[in-house]
Short mmCIF file of C-alpha atoms and ligand atoms in Angstrom, two decimals:
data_model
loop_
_atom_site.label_atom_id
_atom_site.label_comp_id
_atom_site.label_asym_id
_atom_site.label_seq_id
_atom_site.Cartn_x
_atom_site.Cartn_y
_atom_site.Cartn_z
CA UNK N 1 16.91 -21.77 -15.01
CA UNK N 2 15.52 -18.09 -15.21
CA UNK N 3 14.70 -18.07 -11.47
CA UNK N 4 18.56 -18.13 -10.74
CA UNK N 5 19.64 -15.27 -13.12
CA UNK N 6 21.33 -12.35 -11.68
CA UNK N 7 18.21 -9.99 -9.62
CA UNK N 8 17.21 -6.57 -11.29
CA UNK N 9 18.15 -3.96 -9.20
CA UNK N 10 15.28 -1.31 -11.46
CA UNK N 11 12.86 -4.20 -10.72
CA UNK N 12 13.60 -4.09 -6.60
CA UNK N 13 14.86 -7.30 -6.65
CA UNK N 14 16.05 -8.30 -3.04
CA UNK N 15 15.26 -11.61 -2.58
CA UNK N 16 14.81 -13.24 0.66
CA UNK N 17 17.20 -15.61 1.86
CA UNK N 18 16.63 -16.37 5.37
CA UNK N 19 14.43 -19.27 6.53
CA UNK N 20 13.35 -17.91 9.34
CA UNK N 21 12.25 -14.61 8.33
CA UNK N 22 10.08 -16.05 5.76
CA UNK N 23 8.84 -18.42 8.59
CA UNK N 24 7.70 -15.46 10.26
CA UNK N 25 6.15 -13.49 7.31
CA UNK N 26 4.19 -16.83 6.88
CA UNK N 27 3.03 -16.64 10.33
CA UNK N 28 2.53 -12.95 10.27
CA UNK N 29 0.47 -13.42 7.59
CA UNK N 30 -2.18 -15.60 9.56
CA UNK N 31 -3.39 -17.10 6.17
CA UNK N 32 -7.10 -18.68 7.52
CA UNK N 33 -8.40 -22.07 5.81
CA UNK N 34 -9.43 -21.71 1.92
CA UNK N 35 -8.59 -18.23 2.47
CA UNK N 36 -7.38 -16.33 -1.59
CA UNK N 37 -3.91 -14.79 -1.32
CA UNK N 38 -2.59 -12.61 -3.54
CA UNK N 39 1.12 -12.40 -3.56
CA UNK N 40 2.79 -8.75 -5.67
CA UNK N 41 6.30 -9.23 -6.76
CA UNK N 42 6.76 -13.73 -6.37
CA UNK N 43 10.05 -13.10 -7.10
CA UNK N 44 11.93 -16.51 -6.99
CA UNK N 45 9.52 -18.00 -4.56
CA UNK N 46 11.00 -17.90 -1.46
CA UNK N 47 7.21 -16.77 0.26
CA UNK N 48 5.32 -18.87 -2.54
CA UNK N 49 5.79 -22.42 -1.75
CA UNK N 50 4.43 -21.78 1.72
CA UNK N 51 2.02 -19.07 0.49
CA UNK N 52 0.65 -22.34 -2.16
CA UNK N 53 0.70 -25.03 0.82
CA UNK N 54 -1.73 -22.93 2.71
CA UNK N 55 -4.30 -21.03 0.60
CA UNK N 56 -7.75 -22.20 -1.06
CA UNK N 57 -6.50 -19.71 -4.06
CA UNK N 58 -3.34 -18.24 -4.71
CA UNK N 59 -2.98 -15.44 -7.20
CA UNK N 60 0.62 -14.03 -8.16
CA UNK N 61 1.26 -10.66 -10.01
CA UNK N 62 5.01 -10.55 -11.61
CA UNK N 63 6.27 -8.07 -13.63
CA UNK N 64 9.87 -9.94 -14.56
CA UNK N 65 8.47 -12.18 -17.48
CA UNK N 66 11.51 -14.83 -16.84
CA UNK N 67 10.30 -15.25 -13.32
CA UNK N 68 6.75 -14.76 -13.96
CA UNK N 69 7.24 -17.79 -16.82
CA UNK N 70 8.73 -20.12 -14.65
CA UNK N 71 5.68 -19.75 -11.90
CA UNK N 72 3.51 -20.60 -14.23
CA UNK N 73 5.47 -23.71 -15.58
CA UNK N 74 5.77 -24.29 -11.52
CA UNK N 75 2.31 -24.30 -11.05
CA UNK N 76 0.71 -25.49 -14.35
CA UNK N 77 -0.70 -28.30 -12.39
CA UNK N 78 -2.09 -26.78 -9.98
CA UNK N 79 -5.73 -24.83 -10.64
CA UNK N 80 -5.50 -23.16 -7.40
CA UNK N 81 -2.72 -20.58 -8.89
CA UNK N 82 -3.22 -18.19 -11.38
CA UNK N 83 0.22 -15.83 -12.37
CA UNK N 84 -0.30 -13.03 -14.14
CA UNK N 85 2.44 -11.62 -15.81
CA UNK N 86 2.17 -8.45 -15.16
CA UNK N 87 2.77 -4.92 -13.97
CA UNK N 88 0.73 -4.67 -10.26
CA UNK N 89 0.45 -0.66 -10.70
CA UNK N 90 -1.30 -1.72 -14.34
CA UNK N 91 -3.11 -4.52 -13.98
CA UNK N 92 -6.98 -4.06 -12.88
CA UNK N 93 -7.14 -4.96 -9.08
CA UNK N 94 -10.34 -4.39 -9.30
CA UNK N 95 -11.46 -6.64 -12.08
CA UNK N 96 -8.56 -9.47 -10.52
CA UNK N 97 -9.94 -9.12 -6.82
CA UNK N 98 -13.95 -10.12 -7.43
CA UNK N 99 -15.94 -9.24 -4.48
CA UNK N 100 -16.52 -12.71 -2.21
CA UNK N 101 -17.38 -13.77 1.05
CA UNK N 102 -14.10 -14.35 2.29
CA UNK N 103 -11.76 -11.21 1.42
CA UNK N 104 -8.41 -11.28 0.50
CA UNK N 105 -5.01 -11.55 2.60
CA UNK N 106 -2.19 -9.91 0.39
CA UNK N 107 1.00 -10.92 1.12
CA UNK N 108 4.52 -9.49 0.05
CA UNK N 109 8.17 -8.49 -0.15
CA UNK N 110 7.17 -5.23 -1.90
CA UNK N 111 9.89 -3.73 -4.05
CA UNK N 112 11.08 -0.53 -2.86
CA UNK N 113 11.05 1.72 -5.59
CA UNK N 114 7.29 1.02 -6.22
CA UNK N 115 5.91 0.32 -2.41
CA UNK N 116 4.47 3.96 -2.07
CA UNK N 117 2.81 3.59 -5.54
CA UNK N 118 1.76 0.11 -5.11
CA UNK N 119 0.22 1.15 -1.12
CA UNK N 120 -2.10 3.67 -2.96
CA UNK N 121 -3.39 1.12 -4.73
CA UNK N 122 -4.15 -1.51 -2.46
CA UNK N 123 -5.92 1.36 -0.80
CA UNK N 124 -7.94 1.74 -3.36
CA UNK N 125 -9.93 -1.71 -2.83
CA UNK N 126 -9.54 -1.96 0.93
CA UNK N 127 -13.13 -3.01 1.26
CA UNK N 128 -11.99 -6.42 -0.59
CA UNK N 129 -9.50 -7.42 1.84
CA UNK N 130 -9.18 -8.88 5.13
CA UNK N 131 -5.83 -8.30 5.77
CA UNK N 132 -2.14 -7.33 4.59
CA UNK N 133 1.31 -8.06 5.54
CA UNK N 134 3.54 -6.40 3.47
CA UNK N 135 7.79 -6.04 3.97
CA UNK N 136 8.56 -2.46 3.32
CA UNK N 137 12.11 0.23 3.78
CA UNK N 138 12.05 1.10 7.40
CA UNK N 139 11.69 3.84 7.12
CA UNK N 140 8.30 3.68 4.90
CA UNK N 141 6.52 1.93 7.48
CA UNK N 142 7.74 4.53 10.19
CA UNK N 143 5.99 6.90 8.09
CA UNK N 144 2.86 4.61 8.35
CA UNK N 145 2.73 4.83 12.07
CA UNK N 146 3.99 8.92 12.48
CA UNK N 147 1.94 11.43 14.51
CA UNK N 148 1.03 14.71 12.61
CA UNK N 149 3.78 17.22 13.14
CA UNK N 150 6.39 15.26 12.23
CA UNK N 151 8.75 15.07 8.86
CA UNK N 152 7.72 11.36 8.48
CA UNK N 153 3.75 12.44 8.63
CA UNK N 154 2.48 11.90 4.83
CA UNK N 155 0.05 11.50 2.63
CA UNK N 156 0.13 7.78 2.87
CA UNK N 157 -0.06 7.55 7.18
CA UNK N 158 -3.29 9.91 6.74
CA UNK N 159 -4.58 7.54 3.59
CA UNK N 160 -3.87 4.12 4.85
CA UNK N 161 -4.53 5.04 8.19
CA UNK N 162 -8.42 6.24 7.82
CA UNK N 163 -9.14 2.27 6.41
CA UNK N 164 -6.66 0.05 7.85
CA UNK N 165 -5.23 -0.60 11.75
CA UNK N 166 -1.41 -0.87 10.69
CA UNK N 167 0.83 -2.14 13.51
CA UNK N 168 4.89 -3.48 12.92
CA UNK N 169 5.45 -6.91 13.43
CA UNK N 170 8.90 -7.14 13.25
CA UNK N 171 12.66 -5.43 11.68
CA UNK N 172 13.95 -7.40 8.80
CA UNK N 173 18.17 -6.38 8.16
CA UNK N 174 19.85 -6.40 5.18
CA UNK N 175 21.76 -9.59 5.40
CA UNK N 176 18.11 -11.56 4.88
CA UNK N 177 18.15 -10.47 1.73
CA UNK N 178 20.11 -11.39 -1.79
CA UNK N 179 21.26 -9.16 -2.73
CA UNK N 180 21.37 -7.15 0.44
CA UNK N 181 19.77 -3.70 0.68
CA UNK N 182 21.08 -0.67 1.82
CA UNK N 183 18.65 -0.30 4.68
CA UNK N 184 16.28 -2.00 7.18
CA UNK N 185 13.05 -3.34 6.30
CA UNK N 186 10.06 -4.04 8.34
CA UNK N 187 7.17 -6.70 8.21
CA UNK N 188 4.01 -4.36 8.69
CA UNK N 189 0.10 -5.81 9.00
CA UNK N 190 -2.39 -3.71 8.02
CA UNK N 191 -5.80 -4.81 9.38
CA UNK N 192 -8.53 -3.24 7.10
CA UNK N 193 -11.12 -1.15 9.52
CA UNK N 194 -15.12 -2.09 9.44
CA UNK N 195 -15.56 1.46 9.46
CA UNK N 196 -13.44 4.73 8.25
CA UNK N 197 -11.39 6.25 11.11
CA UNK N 198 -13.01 9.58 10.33
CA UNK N 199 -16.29 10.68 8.42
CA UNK N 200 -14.50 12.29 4.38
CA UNK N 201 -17.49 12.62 2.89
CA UNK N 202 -16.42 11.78 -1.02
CA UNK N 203 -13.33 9.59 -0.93
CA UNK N 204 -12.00 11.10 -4.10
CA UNK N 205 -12.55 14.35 -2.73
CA UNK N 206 -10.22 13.50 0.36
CA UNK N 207 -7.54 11.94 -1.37
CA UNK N 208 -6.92 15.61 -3.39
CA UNK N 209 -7.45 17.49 -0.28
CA UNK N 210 -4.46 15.22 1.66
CA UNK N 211 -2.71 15.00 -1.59
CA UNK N 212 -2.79 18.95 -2.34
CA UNK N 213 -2.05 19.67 1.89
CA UNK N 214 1.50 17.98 1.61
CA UNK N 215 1.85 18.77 -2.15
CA UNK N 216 4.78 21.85 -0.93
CA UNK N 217 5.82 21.43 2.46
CA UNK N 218 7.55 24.67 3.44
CA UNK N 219 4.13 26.17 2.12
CA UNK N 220 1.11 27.17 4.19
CA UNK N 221 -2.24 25.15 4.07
CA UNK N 222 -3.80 27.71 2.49
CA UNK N 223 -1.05 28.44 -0.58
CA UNK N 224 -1.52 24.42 -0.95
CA UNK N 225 -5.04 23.58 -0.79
CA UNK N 226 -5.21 27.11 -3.22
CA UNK N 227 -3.17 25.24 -5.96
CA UNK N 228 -5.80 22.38 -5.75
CA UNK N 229 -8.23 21.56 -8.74
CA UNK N 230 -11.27 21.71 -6.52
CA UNK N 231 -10.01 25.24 -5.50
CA UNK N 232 -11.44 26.65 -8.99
CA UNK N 233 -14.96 25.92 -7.35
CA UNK N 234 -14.02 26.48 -3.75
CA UNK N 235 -13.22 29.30 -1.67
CA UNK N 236 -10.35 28.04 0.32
CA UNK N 237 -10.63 30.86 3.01
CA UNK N 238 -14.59 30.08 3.74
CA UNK N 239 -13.28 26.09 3.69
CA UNK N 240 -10.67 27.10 6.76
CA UNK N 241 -12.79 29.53 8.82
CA UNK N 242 -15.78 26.63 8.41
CA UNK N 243 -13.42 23.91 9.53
CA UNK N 244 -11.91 26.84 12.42
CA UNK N 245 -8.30 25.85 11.13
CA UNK N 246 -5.65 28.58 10.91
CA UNK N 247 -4.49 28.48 6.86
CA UNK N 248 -0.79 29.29 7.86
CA UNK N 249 0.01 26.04 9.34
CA UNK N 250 1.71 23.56 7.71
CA UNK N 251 -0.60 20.54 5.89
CA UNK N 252 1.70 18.13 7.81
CA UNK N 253 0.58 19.40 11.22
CA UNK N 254 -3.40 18.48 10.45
CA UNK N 255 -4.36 15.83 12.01
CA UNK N 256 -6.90 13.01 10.62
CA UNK N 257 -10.35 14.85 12.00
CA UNK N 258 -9.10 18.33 10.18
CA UNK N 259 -8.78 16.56 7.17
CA UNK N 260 -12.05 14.83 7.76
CA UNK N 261 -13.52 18.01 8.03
CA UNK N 262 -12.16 19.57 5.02
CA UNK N 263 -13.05 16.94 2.86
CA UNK N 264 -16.29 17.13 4.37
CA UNK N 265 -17.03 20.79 3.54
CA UNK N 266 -15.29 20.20 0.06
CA UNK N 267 -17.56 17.59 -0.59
CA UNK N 268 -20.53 19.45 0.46
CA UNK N 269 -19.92 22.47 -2.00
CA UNK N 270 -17.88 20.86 -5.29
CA UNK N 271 -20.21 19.76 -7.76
CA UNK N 272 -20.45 16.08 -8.29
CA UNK N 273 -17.91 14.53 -10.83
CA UNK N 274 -15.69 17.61 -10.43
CA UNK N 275 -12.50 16.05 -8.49
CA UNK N 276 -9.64 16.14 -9.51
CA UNK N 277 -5.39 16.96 -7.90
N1 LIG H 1 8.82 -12.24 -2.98
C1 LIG H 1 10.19 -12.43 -3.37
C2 LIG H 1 11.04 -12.59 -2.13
O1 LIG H 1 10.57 -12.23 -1.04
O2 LIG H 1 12.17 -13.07 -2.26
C3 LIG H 1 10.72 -11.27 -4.22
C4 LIG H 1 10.63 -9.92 -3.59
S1 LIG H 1 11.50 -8.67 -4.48
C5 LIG H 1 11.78 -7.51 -3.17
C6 LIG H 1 10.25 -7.81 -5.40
C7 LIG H 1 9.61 -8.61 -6.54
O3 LIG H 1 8.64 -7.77 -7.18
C8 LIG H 1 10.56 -9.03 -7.63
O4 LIG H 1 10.31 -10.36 -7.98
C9 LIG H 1 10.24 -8.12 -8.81
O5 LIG H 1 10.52 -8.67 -10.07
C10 LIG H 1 8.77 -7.87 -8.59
N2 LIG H 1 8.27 -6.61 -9.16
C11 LIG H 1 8.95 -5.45 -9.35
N3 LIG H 1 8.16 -4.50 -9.86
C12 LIG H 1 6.94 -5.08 -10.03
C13 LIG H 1 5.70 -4.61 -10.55
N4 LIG H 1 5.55 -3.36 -10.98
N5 LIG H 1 4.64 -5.47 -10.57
C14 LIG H 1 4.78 -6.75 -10.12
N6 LIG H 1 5.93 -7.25 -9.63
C15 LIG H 1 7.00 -6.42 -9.57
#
């Protein structure tokens, strides 16, 4: 049966092995009545069974066509799951995630080379979820939760955390897993915010402003925001002195308001439909 063949280590493939850590992703996941799911990266099922018991509609994005296959001969009797065989950082989430009254709870194992990739873009339609508990590396979620001024301070903690309240549920080690990983991995929900942490003005405009303030690391602000697109249209000395933030600190010392306020003033001056890295 293809769901036993030897995992893909290029597709991430770790599955999960232990009963009771998939008890507690279940429980983590707080999956409310008729509530849509959408599970990234099925695998061999060890989430979906439970995932299928419990949701009005379950939707499952699999990039390994053996496995994705077999879901869909697993489930061809059952309307309430779709599988899409698929690449999740292709596919339109978007087009797959209508707007409805009740949002979304996305549920996964995420693999590891991707997880960064595949957290941009469940960023990117925040406002159609209701909630998100996702396994990542340790040491990706620790990034989620750092303070400014620290290495593990990125784009993705300043990102994810102007939409969604992210807290750790719980350490997941290696032995859970077949094959086992290298590392630790942690069980993270991410609680999608009413409101935006911080007023950004354009959204676009404040992903390339985070995005080009951590784009060199040992540089200053000022050489990074410089090497921005939107710095062809903006003076990124008037930006800093408007925003009262000294240009030779390091991006990774800003914290979410001075970004706020950047993006803000970037917004306010950049021609519309001009964005870009
Ligand atoms: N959910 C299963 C579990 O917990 O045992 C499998 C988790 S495994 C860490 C990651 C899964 O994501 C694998 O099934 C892999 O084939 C799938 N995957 C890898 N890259 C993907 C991509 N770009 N789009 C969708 N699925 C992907």
């Amino acid at each position: 049966m293809s769901a036993t063949r030897r995992p893909l280590k290029s597709l991430g493939q770790n599955f999960l092995v232990d009963d009771n850590i998939i008890d507690r992703i279940i429980q983590a996941a707080d999956i409310q009545p008729n509530q849509s799911v959408l599970e990234i990266g099925p695998g061999r099922g060890a989430l979906t069974t439970h995932l299928a018991e419990r949701a009005g509609r379950l939707m499952l994005i699999e990039f390994d066509h053996a496995l994705a296959s077999w879901h869909q001969d697993q489930f061809k009797d059952n309307q309430r799951v779709t599988v899409i065989d698929g690449d999740v950082l292709k596919v339109d989430l978007d087009a797959l995630l209508p707007e409805t009254p009740q949002k979304w709870n996305v549920v996964a194992n995420l693999p590891y080379n991707i997880s960064t990739e595949v957290l941009f873009r469940l960023y990117g339609v925040h406002d159609r979820l209701a909630r998100m508990t996702l396994m990542l590396q340790k040491e990706v979620g620790d990034r989620l939760a750092a303070p400014p001024d620290c290495s593990a301070y990125g784009v993705t903690t300043v990102l994810l955390g102007l939409w969604f309240d992210i807290s750790r549920a719980f350490v997941v080690h290696p032995g859970s897993f077949h094959p086992s990983p290298k590392v630790d991995s942690a069980v993270l929900n991410f609680i999608p915010r009413s409101e935006a942490r911080a007023d950004v003005g354009d959204e676009d405009v404040f992903r390339s402003v985070v995005k080009s303030a951590f784009s060199m690391r040992r540089k200053t602000l000022i050489n990074c925001l410089k090497s921005a697109e939107f710095a062809k249209q903006v003076d990124c000395t008037a930006l800093l002195e408007a925003c009262k933030i000294d240009g030779r600190r390091r991006g990774e010392t800003l914290s979410l308001e001075e970004f706020a306020a950047l993006s803000r003033y970037v917004t306010e001056v950049l021609p519309a439909a001009s964005v870009g890295n």
